[in-house]
Amino acid sequence: MFETGVRQLRMAISMLSGHRLDTRNLGRLVDDALATLAEFGEPGADAQQLLGGPLADPEERLDYARRNLRRTARRLDAQSPFYARRFAAAEVRAAELDVASLQAIPVTTKRDLIERPGDFRCADTAGHLTTRTTGTTGRPAEIWLSRYELELWSALGALSSVIRDDLRPGDIMQVNQSSRAVAATQLAAASCRLAAAGCRLLGIVSPDDALDSLAEGGATLLSTYPSYLAELVTAARRRGLGPDDFALRRVNVGGEVLSPSLALAASQVLGVPRIEDTFSMTEVIPVTGRTCSQAHVHHDLNTGLIELLDLETGEPAAPGALGTLVMTPYFPYRDCMPVFRYDTRDVARCLPDEPLSCELAGIPATSQVLGKAGDLLRPRPGAADVVTPRQLVDAIEALPTEPWPARYRASAADGRIRLILPAAAIAGYGEAAARRDFRERGLAADLVVVPDDQALSLRHTRSDLRETTFATPPALTGAP
């Protein structure tokens, strides 16, 4: 117990001081948590407090953010060519930076990363591995990671997962994510190793292959995308599979909109209490977010600063307003190719200015991500009201035909939405009934129905990043 306390103290001091964390010490803390759970059945209040960090009080939270911003900015000013120029142009003194003065620094965009990737590399850190964004929302960006980052993130992920009972010894995690998501798959495998759990990296294979693996391979955890989960549920129903055919206890999804109708169906088919909807993004790892039972996204403030900026003014979004999530991972959690004030273009709504009552009420939150800023629709130019991708996905996937994942293309004009759907989305239900359903959800939609063979061209999803194998041996040349 004494040694565990020393290790916890070392971690806490590193978190507060901003020095690089000892990844071996973190690995031993995972072992300590596993041993405590095996003996007592729970991790203990000290471990829970260690994860929470010094962020319960708003004043402490502000002070923590100020100290981390200055530390991060000082290092970037000295080591990152991109940010040295950016801070100089903005006439910002890194040592005097605080949350209130951040507005002087322009946000960083994905385009910046794509056009000048070398300028983001810090001179004092060696790159170990590159990962790319999946490319489903445009040209992919390449991110260099250090060995330290990979070891740190996997250890932090394993520690938090063990303490929260998200990951247990003997679990088998099946990962159905694109192999392009190198960081995500690497971290899943490494976290499982540290937690004495198994990991099966399958990628985006055919849904039937994934279901066979779930049913026959004893997977207890599934990590995937909402669109691929939709294909799994559809295939499972076609095959008559249900909860008794799986050993799953948790399903985590992220990266796309998860509709309530799909979440409910998936939990029923796969036999889990709920589908855990998480927020993460390659460019801002390890900053993440968890969705509570009231559909708020609570962001991890230990590892980075979260801003929600008004889409029109760029100022902090007011309660009830839409904003784009802007994130700054802190040093020492990012050290190779960090970003500062990175505009994710993920849109969320600022929650009302009143106390939260959910199970994660102590952690600041926004609404769920409503879609990308470039995909918002304004039926009337200049009007305040917009239609978000989440509204469209929720409405389409709630149709009785269960057209999962939602395939559509939408545009706006003259106060109405022009919505293109494949024929299967309303087959046996009819356009009039579908328009009525949309109208009840506040969507004035004119429908255009196209043949089903055009469905894949309407909306790209991550389930389209299919990885194929040779199902049968190729024929021999010249064989009869």
XYZ file of C-alpha atoms in Angstrom, residues 131-330:
200
model
C -1.343 8.203 -37.836
C -3.844 9.726 -40.222
C -7.360 10.972 -39.964
C -9.769 8.634 -41.757
C -10.557 11.050 -44.587
C -14.339 10.679 -44.347
C -14.702 14.469 -43.983
C -12.083 15.481 -46.528
C -8.398 15.099 -47.263
C -6.684 13.249 -44.378
C -4.121 14.901 -42.141
C -1.008 13.053 -40.984
C 0.029 13.299 -37.334
C 3.407 12.253 -35.920
C 3.429 10.668 -32.472
C 6.328 10.085 -30.123
C 7.036 6.842 -28.304
C 6.393 8.652 -25.031
C 2.936 9.751 -26.189
C 1.890 6.243 -27.166
C 3.093 4.795 -23.865
C 1.517 7.616 -21.874
C -1.887 7.535 -23.544
C -2.233 3.764 -23.321
C -1.257 3.786 -19.628
C -3.668 6.619 -18.809
C -6.391 4.886 -20.816
C -5.824 1.570 -19.076
C -5.759 3.178 -15.623
C -8.981 5.116 -16.114
C -10.712 2.129 -17.758
C -9.760 -0.237 -14.936
C -10.824 2.218 -12.229
C -14.157 2.889 -13.961
C -14.712 -0.841 -14.603
C -14.709 -0.238 -18.347
C -11.923 -2.819 -18.754
C -11.360 -5.947 -16.673
C -8.714 -8.687 -16.673
C -9.907 -11.429 -18.966
C -12.028 -9.114 -21.111
C -11.706 -9.445 -24.880
C -12.090 -6.206 -26.797
C -13.102 -6.487 -30.443
C -12.102 -3.372 -32.377
C -14.000 -2.767 -35.598
C -12.372 0.503 -36.599
C -10.537 1.450 -39.755
C -6.914 0.341 -39.864
C -6.146 3.921 -40.972
C -6.911 4.934 -37.373
C -3.450 3.784 -36.313
C -3.394 5.683 -33.026
C -6.811 4.401 -31.919
C -6.046 0.770 -32.692
C -2.550 0.929 -31.188
C -3.891 2.453 -27.997
C -6.691 -0.099 -27.729
C -4.233 -2.977 -27.997
C -1.732 -1.424 -25.559
C -4.402 -0.555 -22.986
C -5.734 -4.104 -23.109
C -2.229 -5.472 -22.581
C -1.707 -3.309 -19.490
C -5.092 -4.342 -18.086
C -4.490 -8.069 -18.703
C -7.273 -8.133 -21.281
C -7.323 -9.507 -24.816
C -7.683 -7.421 -27.955
C -8.932 -8.458 -31.385
C -8.232 -5.871 -34.106
C -10.525 -6.753 -37.002
C -10.983 -3.481 -38.854
C -14.018 -2.724 -41.011
C -14.610 -6.226 -42.321
C -17.913 -7.630 -43.560
C -20.595 -7.396 -40.845
C -21.132 -11.153 -40.970
C -17.448 -11.792 -40.258
C -17.567 -9.354 -37.348
C -20.707 -11.008 -35.949
C -19.126 -14.455 -36.229
C -16.151 -13.182 -34.284
C -18.370 -11.610 -31.618
C -20.505 -14.714 -31.228
C -17.774 -17.356 -31.394
C -14.729 -15.485 -30.083
C -16.076 -14.547 -26.672
C -15.704 -10.771 -27.039
C -16.959 -8.893 -24.000
C -16.253 -5.380 -25.337
C -16.876 -3.855 -28.756
C -15.367 -0.612 -30.045
C -16.614 0.709 -33.378
C -18.399 3.510 -35.243
C -22.170 4.206 -35.189
C -22.500 3.523 -38.926
C -20.767 0.142 -38.616
C -22.825 -0.662 -35.532
C -25.879 -0.049 -37.714
C -24.661 -2.638 -40.204
C -23.997 -5.124 -37.404
C -27.511 -4.712 -36.007
C -29.083 -5.119 -39.449
C -27.020 -8.243 -40.174
C -27.716 -9.719 -36.738
C -31.462 -9.314 -37.208
C -31.279 -10.878 -40.652
C -29.538 -13.894 -39.138
C -31.846 -14.134 -36.148
C -29.070 -13.374 -33.642
C -29.858 -11.846 -30.267
C -28.479 -11.212 -26.761
C -28.069 -14.926 -25.984
C -25.622 -15.233 -28.880
C -23.160 -12.684 -27.483
C -21.102 -12.238 -24.328
C -20.852 -8.454 -24.608
C -21.080 -6.240 -21.537
C -20.069 -2.898 -23.122
C -20.238 -1.322 -26.566
C -18.363 1.941 -27.235
C -18.874 4.025 -30.370
C -17.591 7.389 -31.533
C -16.650 9.505 -34.513
C -20.176 9.885 -35.915
C -23.726 10.722 -34.887
C -25.411 7.933 -32.905
C -29.207 8.184 -33.162
C -31.476 7.171 -30.239
C -33.324 4.647 -32.423
C -30.120 2.870 -33.432
C -28.743 2.974 -29.873
C -31.896 1.348 -28.519
C -31.977 -1.349 -31.195
C -28.267 -2.113 -30.762
C -28.548 -2.453 -26.989
C -31.471 -4.858 -27.425
C -29.841 -6.986 -30.118
C -26.392 -7.150 -28.508
C -27.634 -7.445 -24.944
C -25.911 -4.457 -23.321
C -27.529 -1.876 -20.996
C -26.646 1.071 -23.236
C -24.365 2.083 -26.080
C -21.555 4.287 -24.772
C -21.144 7.296 -27.064
C -17.698 8.904 -26.712
C -15.867 11.855 -28.239
C -12.312 11.600 -29.517
C -10.322 12.948 -32.455
C -6.917 12.024 -33.822
C -5.664 15.608 -33.918
C -6.370 16.285 -30.218
C -5.612 12.933 -28.562
C -5.734 12.336 -25.584
C -8.515 14.894 -24.952
C -11.774 12.953 -24.908
C -15.408 13.288 -23.861
C -18.000 10.996 -22.303
C -21.758 11.158 -22.871
C -23.928 10.983 -19.759
C -27.457 9.616 -19.408
C -28.866 13.097 -20.145
C -27.015 13.311 -23.471
C -24.424 15.883 -22.412
C -20.818 15.447 -23.521
C -18.490 15.914 -20.533
C -14.977 16.758 -21.689
C -11.734 15.698 -20.038
C -10.274 18.916 -18.642
C -7.214 17.271 -17.095
C -5.469 16.855 -20.432
C -6.633 19.887 -22.380
C -8.634 23.092 -22.629
C -12.054 23.009 -24.301
C -13.575 26.135 -25.833
C -16.969 26.415 -27.490
C -16.824 29.378 -29.867
C -19.836 31.024 -31.430
C -20.081 30.152 -35.122
C -20.681 33.750 -36.138
C -18.539 35.849 -33.801
C -15.750 33.486 -32.719
C -16.397 34.582 -29.116
C -17.321 32.088 -26.379
C -20.784 30.738 -27.177
C -23.653 31.994 -25.020
C -26.056 29.554 -23.316
C -28.300 27.985 -25.930
C -26.097 29.065 -28.857
C -24.274 26.829 -31.301
C -20.508 26.787 -31.286
C -17.542 24.937 -32.697
C -15.402 22.915 -30.295
C -11.848 24.274 -30.110
C -9.311 22.178 -28.213
C -5.812 22.648 -26.823
C -4.101 19.481 -25.537
C -1.704 20.364 -22.740
